[in-house]
PDB file of C-alpha atoms in Angstrom:
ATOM      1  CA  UNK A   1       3.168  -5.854  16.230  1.00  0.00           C
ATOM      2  CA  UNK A   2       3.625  -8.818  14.076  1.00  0.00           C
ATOM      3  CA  UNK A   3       5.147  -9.147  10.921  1.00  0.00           C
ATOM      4  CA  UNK A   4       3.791 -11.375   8.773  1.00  0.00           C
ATOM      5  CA  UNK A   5       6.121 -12.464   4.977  1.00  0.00           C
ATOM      6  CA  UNK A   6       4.138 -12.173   1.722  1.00  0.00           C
ATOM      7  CA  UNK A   7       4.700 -13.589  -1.920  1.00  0.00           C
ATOM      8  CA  UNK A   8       6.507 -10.474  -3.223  1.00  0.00           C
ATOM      9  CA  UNK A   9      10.406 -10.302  -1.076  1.00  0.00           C
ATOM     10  CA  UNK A  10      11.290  -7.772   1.670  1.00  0.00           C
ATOM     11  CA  UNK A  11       6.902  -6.685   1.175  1.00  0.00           C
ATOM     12  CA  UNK A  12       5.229  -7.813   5.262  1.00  0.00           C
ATOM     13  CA  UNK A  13       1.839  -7.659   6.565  1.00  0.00           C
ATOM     14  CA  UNK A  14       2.175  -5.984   9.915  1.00  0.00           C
ATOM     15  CA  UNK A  15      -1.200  -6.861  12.320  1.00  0.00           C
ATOM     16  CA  UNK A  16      -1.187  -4.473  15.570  1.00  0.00           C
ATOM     17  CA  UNK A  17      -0.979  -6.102  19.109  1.00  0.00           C
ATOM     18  CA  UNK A  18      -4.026  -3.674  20.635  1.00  0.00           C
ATOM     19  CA  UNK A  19      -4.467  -3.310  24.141  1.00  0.00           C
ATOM     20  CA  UNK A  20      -8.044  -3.161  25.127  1.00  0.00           C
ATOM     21  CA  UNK A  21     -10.659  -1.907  27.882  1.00  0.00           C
ATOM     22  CA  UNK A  22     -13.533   0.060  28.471  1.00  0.00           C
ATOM     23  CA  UNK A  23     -12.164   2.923  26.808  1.00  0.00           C
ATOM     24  CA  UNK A  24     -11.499   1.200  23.689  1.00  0.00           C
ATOM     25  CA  UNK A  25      -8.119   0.157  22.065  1.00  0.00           C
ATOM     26  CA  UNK A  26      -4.668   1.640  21.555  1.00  0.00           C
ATOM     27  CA  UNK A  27      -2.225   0.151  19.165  1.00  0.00           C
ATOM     28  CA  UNK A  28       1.250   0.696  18.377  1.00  0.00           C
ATOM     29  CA  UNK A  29       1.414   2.508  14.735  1.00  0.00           C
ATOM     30  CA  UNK A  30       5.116   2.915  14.454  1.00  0.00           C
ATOM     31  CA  UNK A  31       8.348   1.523  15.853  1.00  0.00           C
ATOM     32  CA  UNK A  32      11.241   2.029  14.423  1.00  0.00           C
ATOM     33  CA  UNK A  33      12.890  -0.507  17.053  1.00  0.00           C
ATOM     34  CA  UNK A  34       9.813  -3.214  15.744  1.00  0.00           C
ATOM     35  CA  UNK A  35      10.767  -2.862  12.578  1.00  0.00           C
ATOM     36  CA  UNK A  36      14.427  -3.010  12.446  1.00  0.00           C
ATOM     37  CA  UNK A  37      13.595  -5.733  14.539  1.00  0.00           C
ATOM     38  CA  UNK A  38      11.985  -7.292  11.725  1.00  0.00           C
ATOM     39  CA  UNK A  39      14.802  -6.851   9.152  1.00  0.00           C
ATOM     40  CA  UNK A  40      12.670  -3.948   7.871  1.00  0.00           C
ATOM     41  CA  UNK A  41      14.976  -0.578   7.309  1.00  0.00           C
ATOM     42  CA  UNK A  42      12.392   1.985   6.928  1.00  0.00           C
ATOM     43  CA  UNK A  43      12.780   6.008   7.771  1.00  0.00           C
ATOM     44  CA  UNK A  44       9.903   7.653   6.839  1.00  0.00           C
ATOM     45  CA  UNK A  45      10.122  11.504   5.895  1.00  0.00           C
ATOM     46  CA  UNK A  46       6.619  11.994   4.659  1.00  0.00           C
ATOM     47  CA  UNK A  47       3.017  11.263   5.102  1.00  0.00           C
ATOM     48  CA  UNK A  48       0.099  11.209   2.969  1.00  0.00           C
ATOM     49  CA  UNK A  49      -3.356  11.128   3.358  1.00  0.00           C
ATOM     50  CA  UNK A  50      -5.956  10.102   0.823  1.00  0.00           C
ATOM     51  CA  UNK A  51     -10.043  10.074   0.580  1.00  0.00           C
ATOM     52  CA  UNK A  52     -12.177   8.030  -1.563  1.00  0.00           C
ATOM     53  CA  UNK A  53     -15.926   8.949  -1.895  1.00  0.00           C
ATOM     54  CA  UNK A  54     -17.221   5.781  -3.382  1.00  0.00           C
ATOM     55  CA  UNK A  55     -16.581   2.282  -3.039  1.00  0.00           C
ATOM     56  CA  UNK A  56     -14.853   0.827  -5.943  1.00  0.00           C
ATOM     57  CA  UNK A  57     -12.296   3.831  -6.305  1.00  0.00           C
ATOM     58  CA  UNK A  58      -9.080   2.527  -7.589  1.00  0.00           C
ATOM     59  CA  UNK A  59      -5.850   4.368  -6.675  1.00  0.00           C
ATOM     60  CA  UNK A  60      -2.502   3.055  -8.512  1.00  0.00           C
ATOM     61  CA  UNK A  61      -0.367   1.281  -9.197  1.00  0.00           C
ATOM     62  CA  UNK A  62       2.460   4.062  -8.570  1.00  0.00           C
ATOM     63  CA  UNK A  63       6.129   3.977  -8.078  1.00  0.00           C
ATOM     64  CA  UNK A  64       9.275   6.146  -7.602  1.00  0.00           C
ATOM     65  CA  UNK A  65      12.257   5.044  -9.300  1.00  0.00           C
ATOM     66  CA  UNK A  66      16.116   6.848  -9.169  1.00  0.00           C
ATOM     67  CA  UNK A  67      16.512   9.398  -7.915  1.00  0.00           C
ATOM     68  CA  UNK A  68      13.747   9.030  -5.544  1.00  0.00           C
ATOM     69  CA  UNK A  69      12.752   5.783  -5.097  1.00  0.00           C
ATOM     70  CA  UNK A  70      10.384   4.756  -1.918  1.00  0.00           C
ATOM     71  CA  UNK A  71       9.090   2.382   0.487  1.00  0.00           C
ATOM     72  CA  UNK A  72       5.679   2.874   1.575  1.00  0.00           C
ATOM     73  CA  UNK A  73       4.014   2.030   5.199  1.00  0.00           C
ATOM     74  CA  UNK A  74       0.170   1.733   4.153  1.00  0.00           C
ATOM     75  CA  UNK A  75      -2.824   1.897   6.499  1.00  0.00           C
ATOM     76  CA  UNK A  76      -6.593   2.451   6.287  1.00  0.00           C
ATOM     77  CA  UNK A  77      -7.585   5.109   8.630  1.00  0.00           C
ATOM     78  CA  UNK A  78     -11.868   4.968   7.694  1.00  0.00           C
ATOM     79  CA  UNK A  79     -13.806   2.231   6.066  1.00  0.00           C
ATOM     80  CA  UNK A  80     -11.773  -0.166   4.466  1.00  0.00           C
ATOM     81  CA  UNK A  81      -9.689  -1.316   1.313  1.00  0.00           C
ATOM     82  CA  UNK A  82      -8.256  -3.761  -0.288  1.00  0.00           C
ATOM     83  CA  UNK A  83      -4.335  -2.962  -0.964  1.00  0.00           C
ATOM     84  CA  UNK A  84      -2.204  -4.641  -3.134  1.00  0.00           C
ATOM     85  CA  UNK A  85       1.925  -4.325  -3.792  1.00  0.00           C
ATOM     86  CA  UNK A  86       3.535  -5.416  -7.105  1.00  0.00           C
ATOM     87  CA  UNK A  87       7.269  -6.284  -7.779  1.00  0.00           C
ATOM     88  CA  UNK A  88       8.386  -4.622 -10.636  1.00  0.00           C
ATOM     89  CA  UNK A  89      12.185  -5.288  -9.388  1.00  0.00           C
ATOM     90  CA  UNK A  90      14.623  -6.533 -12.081  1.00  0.00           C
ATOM     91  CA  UNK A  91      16.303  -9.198 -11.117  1.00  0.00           C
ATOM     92  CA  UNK A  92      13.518  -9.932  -7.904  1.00  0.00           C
ATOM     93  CA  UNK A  93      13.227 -13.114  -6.848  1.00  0.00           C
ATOM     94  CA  UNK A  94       9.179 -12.237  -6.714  1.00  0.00           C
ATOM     95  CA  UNK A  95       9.637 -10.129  -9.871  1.00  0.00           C
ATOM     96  CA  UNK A  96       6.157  -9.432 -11.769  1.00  0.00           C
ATOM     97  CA  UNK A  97       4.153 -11.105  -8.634  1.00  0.00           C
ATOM     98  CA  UNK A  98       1.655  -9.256  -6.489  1.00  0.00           C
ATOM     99  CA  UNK A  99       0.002 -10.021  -3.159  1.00  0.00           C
ATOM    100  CA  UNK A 100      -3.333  -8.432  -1.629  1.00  0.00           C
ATOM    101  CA  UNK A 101      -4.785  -8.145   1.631  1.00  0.00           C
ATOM    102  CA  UNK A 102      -7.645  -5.919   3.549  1.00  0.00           C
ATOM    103  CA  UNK A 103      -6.817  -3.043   5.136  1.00  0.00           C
ATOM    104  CA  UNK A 104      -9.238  -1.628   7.793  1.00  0.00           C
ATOM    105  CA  UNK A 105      -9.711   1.058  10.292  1.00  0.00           C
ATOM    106  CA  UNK A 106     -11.067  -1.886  12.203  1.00  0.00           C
ATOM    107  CA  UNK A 107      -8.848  -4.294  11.927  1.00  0.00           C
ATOM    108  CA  UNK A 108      -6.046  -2.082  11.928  1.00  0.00           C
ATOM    109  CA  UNK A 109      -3.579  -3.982   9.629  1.00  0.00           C
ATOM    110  CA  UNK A 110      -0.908  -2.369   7.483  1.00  0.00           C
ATOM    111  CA  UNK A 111       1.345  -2.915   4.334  1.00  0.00           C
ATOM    112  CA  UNK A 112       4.900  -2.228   4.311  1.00  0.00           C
ATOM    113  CA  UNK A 113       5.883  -1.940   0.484  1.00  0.00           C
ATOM    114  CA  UNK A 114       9.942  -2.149  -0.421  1.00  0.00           C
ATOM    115  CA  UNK A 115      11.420   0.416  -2.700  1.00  0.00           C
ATOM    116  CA  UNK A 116      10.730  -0.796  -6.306  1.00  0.00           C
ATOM    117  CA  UNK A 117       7.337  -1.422  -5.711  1.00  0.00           C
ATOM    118  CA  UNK A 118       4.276  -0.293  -7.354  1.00  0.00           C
ATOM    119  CA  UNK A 119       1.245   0.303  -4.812  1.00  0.00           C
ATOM    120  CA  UNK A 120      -2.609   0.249  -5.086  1.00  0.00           C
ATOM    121  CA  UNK A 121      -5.712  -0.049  -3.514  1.00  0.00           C
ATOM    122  CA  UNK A 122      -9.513   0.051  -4.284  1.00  0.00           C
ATOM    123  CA  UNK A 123     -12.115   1.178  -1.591  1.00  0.00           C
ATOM    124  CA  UNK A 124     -14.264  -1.507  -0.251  1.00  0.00           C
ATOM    125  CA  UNK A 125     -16.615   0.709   1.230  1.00  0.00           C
ATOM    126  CA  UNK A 126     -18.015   4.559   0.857  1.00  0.00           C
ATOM    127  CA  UNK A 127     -15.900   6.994   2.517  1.00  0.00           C
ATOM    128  CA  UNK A 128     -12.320   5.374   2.577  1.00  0.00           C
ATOM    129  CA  UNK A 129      -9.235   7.353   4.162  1.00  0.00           C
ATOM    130  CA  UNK A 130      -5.932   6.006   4.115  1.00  0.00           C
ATOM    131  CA  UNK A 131      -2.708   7.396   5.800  1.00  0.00           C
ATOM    132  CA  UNK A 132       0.755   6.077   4.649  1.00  0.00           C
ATOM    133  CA  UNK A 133       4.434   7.034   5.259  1.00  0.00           C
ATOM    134  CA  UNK A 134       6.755   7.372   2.462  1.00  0.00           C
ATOM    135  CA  UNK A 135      10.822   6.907   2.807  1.00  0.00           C
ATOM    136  CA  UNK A 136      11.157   9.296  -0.133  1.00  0.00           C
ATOM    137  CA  UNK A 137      10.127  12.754  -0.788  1.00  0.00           C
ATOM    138  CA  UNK A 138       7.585  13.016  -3.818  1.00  0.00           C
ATOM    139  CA  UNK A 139       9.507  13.227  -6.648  1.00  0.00           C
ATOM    140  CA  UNK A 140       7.047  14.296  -9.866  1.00  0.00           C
ATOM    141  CA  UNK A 141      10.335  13.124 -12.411  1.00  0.00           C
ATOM    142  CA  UNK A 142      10.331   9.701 -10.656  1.00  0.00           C
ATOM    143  CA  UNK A 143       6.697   9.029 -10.019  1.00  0.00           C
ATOM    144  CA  UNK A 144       5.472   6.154 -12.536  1.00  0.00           C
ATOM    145  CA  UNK A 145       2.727   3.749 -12.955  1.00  0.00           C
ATOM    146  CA  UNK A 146       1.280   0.830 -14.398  1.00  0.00           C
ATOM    147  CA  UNK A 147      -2.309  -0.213 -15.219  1.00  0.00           C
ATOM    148  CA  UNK A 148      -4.365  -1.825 -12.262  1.00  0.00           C
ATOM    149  CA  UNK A 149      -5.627  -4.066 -15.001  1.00  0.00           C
ATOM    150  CA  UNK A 150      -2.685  -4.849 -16.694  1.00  0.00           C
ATOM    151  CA  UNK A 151      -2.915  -8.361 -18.333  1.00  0.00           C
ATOM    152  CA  UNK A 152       0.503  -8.568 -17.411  1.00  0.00           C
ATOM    153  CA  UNK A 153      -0.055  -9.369 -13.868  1.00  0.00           C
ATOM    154  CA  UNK A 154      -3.445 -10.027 -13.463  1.00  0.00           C
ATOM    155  CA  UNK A 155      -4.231  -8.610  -9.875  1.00  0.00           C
ATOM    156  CA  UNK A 156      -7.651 -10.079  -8.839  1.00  0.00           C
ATOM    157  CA  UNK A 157      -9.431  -7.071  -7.350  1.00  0.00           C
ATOM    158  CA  UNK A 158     -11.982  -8.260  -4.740  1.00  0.00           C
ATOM    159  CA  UNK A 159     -14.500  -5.401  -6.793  1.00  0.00           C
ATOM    160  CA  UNK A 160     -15.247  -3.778  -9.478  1.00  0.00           C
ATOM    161  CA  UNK A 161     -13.156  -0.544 -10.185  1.00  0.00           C
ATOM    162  CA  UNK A 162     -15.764   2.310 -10.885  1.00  0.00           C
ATOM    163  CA  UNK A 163     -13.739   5.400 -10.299  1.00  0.00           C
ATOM    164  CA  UNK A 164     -10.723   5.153 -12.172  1.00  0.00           C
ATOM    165  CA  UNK A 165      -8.572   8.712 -12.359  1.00  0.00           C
ATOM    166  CA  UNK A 166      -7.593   9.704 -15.976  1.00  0.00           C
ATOM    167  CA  UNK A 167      -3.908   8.916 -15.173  1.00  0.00           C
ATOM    168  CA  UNK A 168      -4.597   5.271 -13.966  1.00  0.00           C
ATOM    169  CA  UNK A 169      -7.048   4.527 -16.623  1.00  0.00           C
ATOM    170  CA  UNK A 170      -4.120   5.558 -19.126  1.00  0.00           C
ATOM    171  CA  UNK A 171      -0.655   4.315 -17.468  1.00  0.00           C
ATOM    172  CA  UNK A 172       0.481   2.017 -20.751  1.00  0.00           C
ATOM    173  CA  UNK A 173       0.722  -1.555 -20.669  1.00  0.00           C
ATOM    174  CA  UNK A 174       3.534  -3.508 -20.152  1.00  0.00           C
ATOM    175  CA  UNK A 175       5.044  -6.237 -22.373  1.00  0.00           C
ATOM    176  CA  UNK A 176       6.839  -8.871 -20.363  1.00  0.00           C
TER     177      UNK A 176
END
């Protein structure tokens, strides 16, 4: 695997290594070795799956805080997405800042997102699955959000949201 740094501090961009041949490919998904190896501390105790029908489906931006918060290990298991972490870290050096990137069954890619850090994606295609570990039990009391359209930190989705759940549309704004 290789871990790539992004804007937002202690948040990589890990691309698989895949071995190839007539079969097809097989790719490392998880190594806790790898990781340490790259200064990331990560035990995951949970795993979640999620669907999207329709291309521009927006999920996020959620967060854990105390007593539960999380670090996330995001990948896109069908069609494709564009994912996106946000520092909302006091004190972060990358505080407020977001970074982006494509995550596809085909290219294989994933997102590691440090605790303190609110997570989204939108589908880029019809039929979207993604598959992501979790270093925190879901905790309902610690679950938050912002808006994925918060002026605030004007994340540059790659297309227009058309499903938006209830609870996204309504997460309030922030004032920073």
């Amino acid at each position: 695997m290789r871990f790539t740094e992004t804007a937002v501090a202690g948040a990589k961009v890990i691309d698989p290594t895949p071995h190839a041949d007539d079969r097809g490919r097989f790719m490392r998904a998880w190594c806790a070795r790898e990781f340490a190896d790259a200064g990331i501390n990560f035990v995951p105790v949970q795993a979640n799956m999620g669907y999207s029908v329709r291309k521009g489906t927006i999920r996020g931006m959620h967060y854990q805080t105390e007593p539960a918060p999380e670090a996330k290990l995001v990948r896109c298991t069908r069609g494709a997405i564009f994912d996106v972490v946000l520092d909302l870290r006091p004190g972060s050096p990358s505080y407020g800042q977001w970074y982006g990137t494509e995550l596809s069954a085909e290219n294989g890619r994933m997102l590691f997102l440090p605790e303190g850090c609110a997570h989204g994606c939108i589908s880029l295609q019809d039929s979207t699955e993604i598959y992501y570990m979790t270093s925190a039990y879901y905790t309902p009391s610690a679950a938050g959000g912002v808006r994925f359209d918060d002026p605030a930190f004007g994340i540059q989705w790659p297309t227009e949201a058309t499903v938006v759940s209830d609870q996204d549309r309504n997460w309030p704004l922030v004032k920073r």
